[in-house]
């Protein structure tokens, strides 16, 4: 178990030759010189003669000494007998933390280079080849593991023990690794699968082969997937291949700091990583390399263009710059070992389900193309046969023998098993597996094709590497080989590949070579594309939507290669309202990278677009969980939300209630029925209400011809859901009902403020929709129930003594037979297997024991303490949604809401964020990782508090600091911002502020509402009105986000103009500009300043036309 106390105070010192040299520079005057200087501090060092890598070394010094977003500036001074230089940390000239500047003025740079180098990044991590990393166990409830044990499972760890990556400092001390090491930007078109390029240059989290909980397991890492660079000085007489005749060798380096030990590949000294979804930037920093190298890896993500964004491809554009006055040859390569799936064992026989499973489920579990009559063949190799040679022979046999499609090689006994079934995988480090396939080379692409015989398998398809460049003289070369090391031997000679085209080997590679003149900069792009059209859902063929768009992987790769500049330009325009705005760096960075949450979506062939709650909680589109993360989805891809709404409407209950989700499962995944849109779950306070909210958002925000029909289609369903909710409350508040904060057990109490607030929200939203639809009778009825609920909330839940709203209210006496009442009402009581509990679990609450209940039992309740005065951090999440819709304050007395928010700040705060609830137990709550129910930090608590407080007139800086506490903890302390957990650990059980419960989760994405709070954006597209009430001081640039319109609001104060007869006066100029979409407005206003031009208030906004006016 990691000693977390040592981990937190540890200082990273890395012993590599390069860093040792830098440390020598930094510590020349004092053995205890600090590694990080404050802005303005000076460091005096002896003059050191630096070679061509002077600028590179200074850049790395800046990272080590000054920190992110600053540079080292030096000046010389002389005294008798010595010369010294002073170094000062200063901010970079522009706002980008990476310090890149656009090369648009460089006539030698392509347009693609200019676009890429103009991208903005707000995070940074770097790894050296001497750094050491290790996985250590931490406590948890459940998180997504590094490796998944098999198919048809929620990807969650077992036994409350989670492996987490740490940097090993030696002597038993550990530190959080650099940004980009635990997680990084997932690369791949939306719903097509993805992988991550980490800061050490390795490729992780592979899901491009149709992997998800209803299919096969993800692949954690494919270490033999690597990129490499080659550079060499070139004489003027050099031929087209860039060779020179003086015998000088070139430099060839793998772009990995820690290549596999047995590969003997030459590692780069340092890699620097930055990520802004959907882009990863990897920069090589090595004193041996005579050219500057930066790799931009990116996928298509185009605003309100789902088809164009569903591109199963990733572009790797390398920008190579020659900083010298000599001619250079430079090459970039990529190796793809796609013929081998590491650390997996194929299941050739039907899987055996648990003995308790019904017989129908046992048959289904053997699905995924497998059948009871599947055939297999096993043979072994002699001990003296090389293991790699044996594995290649096993792979080769699956190609040559017609009846077999899959192969599995056992590293321990050197045995090979062939199977006629397909592709179910079980994680096992002692095995390698794969499927028949052949390489072929054509049309500037190398392709591995598995589609020849097993045409119905989810692994059947192809993957390609294609080369592109704006340089017409680029030279492409290809090769295939048994190992990545064999590929490298060819590349390291002269930067090109030997052209071997052996078909049935695991590795294929492509290299692109260019000539670089003095100070010249060029780019080449390798596009990795894939085409696996046969997605399966628990064995049921459902297909992939992208198979409607492309014919094969070459088609997909060529499509991306043709549109690289458009794709990058659109990414830049998507980013700029956030990364080039007045938002603090952490907030813009977190919000843009939260778009990576789309990794868990899948889009099947019949056009249904669906998404898992999380990979480790395998529910599909639970209405309430979608709500917490929905703002970027409904604004960037509104059709994704609309499609789900029709599905939720289709699974509604007869009484009008919208049921929780389309498919239930979480940690387990029911094997029947083999159907996606089932409709399942609980009666919840934030489900039917959220359905009404989604519909009102579309009606108010989306100025599109289709919106009116959507609202008319779904209004009857929303109306019936509203009437169901009113009936449920019986004229007061919803009682004994579950919210998204289910583990708190609020359904065990009569009333809860959270549930009451969502009822108030539902009444206000339904009232607005009813008025729009002309159903004035319902509007009045909603208004009546809204007022009744307001009164009930104050009567039952306002705590006059403590001056806040209690988390819950209980109306039964202390001797009430609670369990008897539950039985009478049919509410299920938790059942537990007593033998599972250890001594430290005996006293934990029933809600914690929920996670140790008997297999197969449903969500249940147990007796809960009825302590009065409990304070829940996020009781007023519904108020966040109400403010964003312009529905006003939900409670009757706004002063009470303000007092409540201040009480949360006073009573629930910790160094890592607000505890989800205090006061139910003695502070801070239970101190067991098996029962952190109240003593835990839910990731939407802090940003929701910030949104409400900002709307209530609190200093916006306070809200930004409160939200930063949780969000920047994950971003800049834990350094895991592309794998944000749902819940962080609380205080006192060795998980302070660490991931505790569920991975890649969307709770924190409620922070998107903070943007609308800061800008005061209120939209009513039916009335063609867009109004802003900014909460920040002048000047500012703030995002404008609506379904179908994306841009920025800018306000600049003019210089005061003196007049001989008048006092100085100041005008403010406002500009609303759109990067995407269009708006037809009749009322555009900022504060008290309404847009007017030539006597009219009407304006049509588009990406070509902005609105500019002054007051």
XYZ file of N, CA, C and O in Angstrom, residues 656-776:
484
model
N -46.905 7.496 -16.862
C -46.298 8.736 -17.316
C -44.879 8.945 -16.846
O -44.165 9.812 -17.374
N -44.429 8.178 -15.849
C -43.087 8.360 -15.315
C -42.035 7.993 -16.347
O -42.138 6.978 -17.032
N -41.021 8.828 -16.468
C -39.834 8.492 -17.260
C -38.956 7.605 -16.392
O -38.565 7.991 -15.287
N -38.663 6.420 -16.877
C -37.874 5.491 -16.071
C -36.400 5.856 -16.157
O -35.964 6.575 -17.057
N -35.624 5.351 -15.223
C -34.264 5.844 -14.979
C -33.370 5.823 -16.202
O -32.660 6.792 -16.479
N -33.314 4.728 -16.931
C -32.364 4.634 -18.034
C -32.825 3.653 -19.086
O -33.876 3.015 -18.978
N -31.995 3.528 -20.125
C -32.336 2.628 -21.229
C -31.890 1.199 -20.963
O -32.472 0.257 -21.493
N -30.835 1.055 -20.147
C -30.338 -0.292 -19.842
C -29.619 -0.217 -18.507
O -28.824 0.696 -18.271
N -29.861 -1.151 -17.605
C -29.262 -1.141 -16.279
C -28.199 -2.228 -16.161
O -28.263 -3.247 -16.844
N -27.259 -2.011 -15.269
C -26.219 -3.002 -15.062
C -25.198 -2.586 -14.033
O -24.950 -3.267 -13.063
N -24.593 -1.444 -14.226
C -23.503 -0.931 -13.404
C -22.381 -1.965 -13.329
O -21.878 -2.408 -14.354
N -21.985 -2.386 -12.117
C -20.814 -3.262 -12.031
C -21.034 -4.623 -12.697
O -20.101 -5.233 -13.187
N -22.263 -5.103 -12.661
C -22.590 -6.326 -13.390
C -23.397 -5.939 -14.611
O -23.960 -4.859 -14.688
N -23.439 -6.808 -15.586
C -24.153 -6.523 -16.826
C -25.083 -7.687 -17.117
O -24.630 -8.759 -17.521
N -26.397 -7.514 -16.913
C -27.317 -8.620 -17.213
C -27.173 -9.083 -18.658
O -27.052 -8.264 -19.572
N -27.182 -10.378 -18.851
C -26.921 -10.929 -20.175
C -28.176 -11.038 -21.031
O -28.095 -11.368 -22.214
N -29.313 -10.783 -20.448
C -30.541 -10.787 -21.232
C -31.422 -9.638 -20.764
O -31.329 -9.215 -19.605
N -32.255 -9.113 -21.638
C -32.350 -9.504 -23.041
C -31.220 -8.899 -23.861
O -30.563 -7.956 -23.427
N -30.983 -9.468 -25.038
C -29.980 -8.920 -25.951
C -30.595 -7.718 -26.666
O -30.905 -7.758 -27.855
N -30.740 -6.670 -25.914
C -31.434 -5.488 -26.402
C -30.857 -4.270 -25.705
O -30.533 -4.322 -24.523
N -30.725 -3.172 -26.443
C -30.121 -1.969 -25.875
C -31.159 -1.123 -25.155
O -30.982 -0.751 -23.996
N -32.257 -0.784 -25.826
C -33.256 0.110 -25.255
C -34.317 -0.713 -24.532
O -35.375 -1.043 -25.083
N -34.029 -1.039 -23.282
C -34.926 -1.869 -22.494
C -35.870 -1.011 -21.671
O -37.069 -1.246 -21.607
N -35.325 0.032 -21.041
C -36.099 0.814 -20.089
C -36.084 0.123 -18.749
O -36.602 -0.977 -18.597
N -35.450 0.738 -17.739
C -35.286 0.061 -16.465
C -34.923 1.078 -15.401
O -34.626 2.235 -15.700
N -34.948 0.631 -14.159
C -34.458 1.463 -13.084
C -35.524 1.881 -12.097
O -36.571 1.245 -11.967
N -35.256 2.996 -11.421
C -36.003 3.400 -10.242
C -36.866 4.635 -10.524
O -36.624 5.375 -11.473
N -37.832 4.852 -9.630
C -38.516 6.145 -9.600
C -37.572 7.124 -8.922
O -37.123 6.889 -7.799
N -37.245 8.226 -9.608
C -36.223 9.140 -9.103
C -36.694 10.592 -9.223
O -37.467 10.939 -10.116
N -36.171 11.415 -8.331
C -36.580 12.818 -8.326
C -36.006 13.600 -9.487
O -36.566 14.615 -9.899
N -34.871 13.161 -10.037
C -34.188 13.942 -11.065
C -34.172 13.227 -12.423
O -33.235 13.384 -13.202
N -35.214 12.443 -12.697
C -35.328 11.771 -13.986
C -36.463 12.369 -14.804
O -36.231 13.030 -15.814
N -37.699 12.187 -14.374
C -38.815 12.804 -15.100
C -38.637 14.315 -15.170
O -38.937 14.955 -16.188
N -38.129 14.905 -14.092
C -37.881 16.350 -14.070
C -36.825 16.745 -15.097
O -36.971 17.763 -15.794
N -35.770 15.944 -15.229
C -34.721 16.280 -16.195
C -35.233 16.153 -17.622
O -34.825 16.917 -18.502
N -36.130 15.218 -17.879
C -36.704 15.103 -19.214
C -37.419 16.392 -19.596
O -37.281 16.894 -20.721
N -38.166 16.956 -18.660
C -38.854 18.220 -18.907
C -37.840 19.340 -19.123
O -38.008 20.199 -20.002
N -36.762 19.346 -18.348
C -35.719 20.370 -18.489
C -35.050 20.293 -19.855
O -34.852 21.321 -20.523
N -34.684 19.079 -20.296
C -34.083 18.937 -21.631
C -34.982 19.550 -22.697
O -34.524 20.269 -23.592
N -36.270 19.267 -22.610
C -37.188 19.745 -23.636
C -37.289 21.267 -23.612
O -37.330 21.914 -24.672
N -37.314 21.849 -22.419
C -37.359 23.313 -22.329
C -36.071 23.932 -22.855
O -36.107 24.973 -23.528
N -34.938 23.309 -22.572
C -33.672 23.833 -23.110
C -33.697 23.857 -24.633
O -33.263 24.837 -25.252
N -34.170 22.784 -25.245
C -34.250 22.763 -26.700
C -35.191 23.852 -27.210
O -34.893 24.553 -28.187
N -36.326 24.007 -26.548
C -37.289 25.017 -26.980
C -36.736 26.434 -26.812
O -36.927 27.297 -27.675
N -36.010 26.683 -25.715
C -35.514 28.032 -25.437
C -34.203 28.341 -26.155
O -33.960 29.487 -26.529
N -33.371 27.340 -26.369
C -31.988 27.599 -26.804
C -31.705 27.275 -28.258
O -30.774 27.847 -28.832
N -32.449 26.364 -28.855
C -32.046 25.818 -30.161
C -32.866 26.464 -31.271
O -34.030 26.150 -31.478
N -32.233 27.362 -32.006
C -32.898 28.039 -33.121
C -32.664 27.235 -34.398
O -31.793 27.534 -35.201
N -33.481 26.205 -34.544
C -33.348 25.308 -35.674
C -34.741 24.938 -36.165
O -35.694 24.852 -35.375
N -34.873 24.723 -37.460
C -36.185 24.426 -38.030
C -36.808 23.174 -37.419
O -38.037 23.046 -37.348
N -35.982 22.219 -37.004
C -36.513 20.955 -36.486
C -36.984 21.051 -35.048
O -37.703 20.172 -34.569
N -36.597 22.098 -34.335
C -36.872 22.163 -32.902
C -38.360 22.151 -32.601
O -38.815 21.461 -31.674
N -39.136 22.904 -33.358
C -40.568 22.992 -33.091
C -41.222 21.619 -33.158
O -42.036 21.265 -32.294
N -40.839 20.815 -34.152
C -41.419 19.472 -34.270
C -40.997 18.587 -33.106
O -41.810 17.802 -32.591
N -39.736 18.691 -32.681
C -39.273 17.896 -31.553
C -40.090 18.232 -30.312
O -40.558 17.334 -29.585
N -40.278 19.515 -30.047
C -41.031 19.925 -28.867
C -42.476 19.444 -28.971
O -43.055 18.940 -27.992
N -43.079 19.582 -30.142
C -44.466 19.118 -30.314
C -44.573 17.613 -30.149
O -45.538 17.114 -29.555
N -43.592 16.870 -30.655
C -43.616 15.408 -30.522
C -43.522 14.979 -29.064
O -44.215 14.044 -28.631
N -42.631 15.625 -28.316
C -42.301 15.152 -26.973
C -43.091 15.842 -25.868
O -43.032 15.408 -24.710
N -43.810 16.894 -26.204
C -44.575 17.591 -25.171
C -45.592 16.678 -24.482
O -45.697 16.701 -23.240
N -46.346 15.854 -25.177
C -47.288 14.983 -24.460
C -46.601 14.083 -23.442
O -47.157 13.816 -22.366
N -45.412 13.613 -23.770
C -44.672 12.754 -22.827
C -44.210 13.574 -21.639
O -44.319 13.149 -20.483
N -43.702 14.792 -21.899
C -43.267 15.668 -20.810
C -44.442 16.062 -19.922
O -44.324 16.135 -18.689
N -45.598 16.297 -20.532
C -46.787 16.669 -19.756
C -47.191 15.526 -18.829
O -47.465 15.739 -17.630
N -47.216 14.313 -19.343
C -47.599 13.173 -18.511
C -46.577 12.903 -17.412
O -46.936 12.480 -16.304
N -45.301 13.133 -17.716
C -44.276 12.982 -16.683
C -44.476 14.011 -15.579
O -44.287 13.714 -14.388
N -44.859 15.222 -15.965
C -45.133 16.267 -14.981
C -46.316 15.882 -14.094
O -46.259 16.025 -12.859
N -47.384 15.401 -14.710
C -48.563 15.006 -13.941
C -48.252 13.838 -13.014
O -48.754 13.771 -11.881
N -47.407 12.898 -13.483
C -46.993 11.798 -12.595
C -46.276 12.347 -11.367
O -46.547 11.928 -10.232
N -45.366 13.305 -11.580
C -44.587 13.849 -10.468
C -45.496 14.598 -9.491
O -45.324 14.517 -8.269
N -46.477 15.317 -10.017
C -47.413 16.019 -9.135
C -48.199 15.024 -8.299
O -48.365 15.189 -7.075
N -48.697 13.957 -8.929
C -49.436 12.929 -8.192
C -48.569 12.294 -7.117
O -49.042 11.967 -6.021
N -47.274 12.136 -7.420
C -46.361 11.489 -6.475
C -46.209 12.321 -5.202
O -46.045 11.780 -4.114
N -46.295 13.646 -5.324
C -46.054 14.511 -4.162
C -47.276 14.669 -3.282
O -47.156 15.051 -2.119
N -48.459 14.438 -3.840
C -49.693 14.579 -3.063
C -49.795 15.968 -2.429
O -50.165 16.119 -1.260
N -49.418 17.001 -3.200
C -49.606 18.378 -2.751
C -48.527 18.917 -1.853
O -48.659 20.033 -1.328
N -47.445 18.183 -1.652
C -46.356 18.719 -0.818
C -45.036 18.568 -1.565
O -44.759 19.310 -2.495
N -44.234 17.611 -1.127
C -42.925 17.343 -1.704
C -42.819 15.853 -2.015
O -43.505 15.037 -1.390
N -41.962 15.468 -2.952
C -41.761 14.033 -3.213
C -41.158 13.346 -1.993
O -40.176 13.817 -1.426
N -41.742 12.246 -1.580
C -41.323 11.544 -0.367
C -40.714 10.197 -0.713
O -41.138 9.529 -1.661
N -39.714 9.809 0.075
C -39.097 8.487 -0.037
C -38.726 8.172 -1.493
O -39.079 7.120 -2.033
N -38.003 9.071 -2.103
C -37.644 8.888 -3.515
C -36.132 9.027 -3.664
O -35.482 9.779 -2.930
N -35.572 8.299 -4.588
C -34.128 8.243 -4.791
C -33.673 9.341 -5.758
O -34.315 9.557 -6.773
N -32.562 10.006 -5.468
C -31.945 10.919 -6.428
C -30.662 10.328 -6.987
O -30.289 9.194 -6.645
N -29.970 11.085 -7.814
C -28.681 10.610 -8.339
C -27.676 10.388 -7.217
O -26.791 9.560 -7.347
N -27.822 11.101 -6.105
C -26.970 10.876 -4.931
C -27.499 9.648 -4.180
O -27.834 9.703 -2.989
N -27.563 8.527 -4.873
C -28.265 7.358 -4.344
C -27.596 6.752 -3.124
O -28.265 6.246 -2.225
N -26.274 6.780 -3.060
C -25.606 6.117 -1.940
C -25.812 6.849 -0.617
O -25.487 6.311 0.437
N -26.346 8.074 -0.654
C -26.648 8.777 0.591
C -27.922 8.249 1.244
O -28.221 8.581 2.384
N -28.702 7.472 0.496
C -29.894 6.880 1.072
C -30.996 7.869 1.392
O -31.765 7.666 2.339
N -31.123 8.930 0.604
C -32.152 9.929 0.879
C -33.561 9.379 0.711
O -34.525 9.944 1.240
N -33.695 8.279 -0.021
C -35.010 7.672 -0.163
C -35.486 6.998 1.122
O -36.638 6.561 1.218
N -34.628 6.929 2.132
C -35.030 6.370 3.420
C -35.706 7.417 4.299
O -36.213 7.083 5.367
N -35.717 8.666 3.864
C -36.298 9.748 4.646
C -37.574 10.265 3.982
O -37.770 10.116 2.775
N -38.389 10.914 4.776
C -39.659 11.409 4.260
C -39.426 12.417 3.139
O -39.895 12.230 2.016
N -38.715 13.490 3.445
C -38.418 14.512 2.442
C -36.919 14.788 2.429
O -36.231 14.618 3.438
N -36.442 15.239 1.297
C -35.059 15.691 1.167
C -35.059 16.987 0.369
O -35.802 17.116 -0.607
N -34.222 17.922 0.767
C -34.163 19.208 0.062
C -33.795 19.012 -1.397
O -34.350 19.671 -2.287
N -32.862 18.128 -1.675
C -32.463 17.862 -3.060
C -33.681 17.444 -3.880
O -33.916 17.965 -4.977
N -34.471 16.509 -3.367
C -35.641 16.033 -4.103
C -36.690 17.123 -4.249
O -37.313 17.269 -5.308
N -36.889 17.898 -3.199
C -37.851 18.983 -3.267
C -37.459 20.034 -4.277
O -38.310 20.572 -5.014
N -36.167 20.351 -4.344
C -35.701 21.352 -5.307
C -35.925 20.875 -6.733
O -36.273 21.672 -7.620
N -35.761 19.593 -6.980
C -36.004 19.093 -8.334
C -37.494 19.112 -8.677
O -37.859 19.308 -9.843
N -38.343 18.925 -7.701
C -39.769 19.073 -7.977
C -40.096 20.523 -8.331
O -40.856 20.793 -9.277
N -39.527 21.464 -7.593
C -39.734 22.877 -7.908
C -39.254 23.195 -9.323
O -39.921 23.910 -10.077
N -38.093 22.666 -9.684
C -37.566 22.873 -11.034
C -38.515 22.305 -12.080
O -38.788 22.958 -13.106
N -39.022 21.091 -11.842
C -39.918 20.467 -12.807
C -41.180 21.305 -13.003
O -41.680 21.463 -14.125
N -41.712 21.878 -11.914
C -42.919 22.692 -12.025
C -42.661 23.973 -12.824
O -43.469 24.367 -13.668
N -41.548 24.625 -12.588
C -41.242 25.849 -13.331
C -40.993 25.547 -14.804
O -41.463 26.279 -15.694
N -40.239 24.488 -15.083
C -39.942 24.147 -16.483
C -41.223 23.741 -17.213
O -41.460 24.152 -18.359
N -42.053 22.935 -16.554
C -43.298 22.505 -17.185
C -44.235 23.679 -17.394
O -44.969 23.734 -18.404
N -44.257 24.625 -16.466
C -45.085 25.824 -16.632
C -44.679 26.599 -17.881
O -45.540 27.030 -18.665
N -43.392 26.780 -18.083
C -42.908 27.496 -19.265
C -43.293 26.756 -20.543
O -43.749 27.362 -21.519
N -43.100 25.447 -20.563
C -43.445 24.673 -21.750
C -44.955 24.698 -22.003
O -45.410 24.796 -23.158
N -45.728 24.596 -20.935
C -47.183 24.608 -21.088
C -47.651 25.929 -21.690
O -48.527 25.952 -22.574
N -47.079 27.024 -21.237
C -47.443 28.319 -21.812
C -47.054 28.385 -23.290
O -47.807 28.907 -24.118
N -45.878 27.843 -23.632
C -45.442 27.842 -25.032
C -46.399 27.010 -25.895
O -46.734 27.396 -27.017
N -46.876 25.888 -25.353
C -47.759 24.998 -26.103
C -49.227 25.423 -26.039
O -50.086 24.799 -26.652
N -49.508 26.467 -25.286
C -50.889 26.929 -25.177
C -51.726 26.120 -24.217
O -52.958 26.246 -24.208
N -51.105 25.318 -23.376
C -51.816 24.516 -22.381
C -51.845 25.314 -21.075
O -51.152 25.002 -20.108
N -52.675 26.343 -21.045
C -52.651 27.281 -19.923
C -53.212 26.659 -18.651
O -52.828 27.050 -17.544
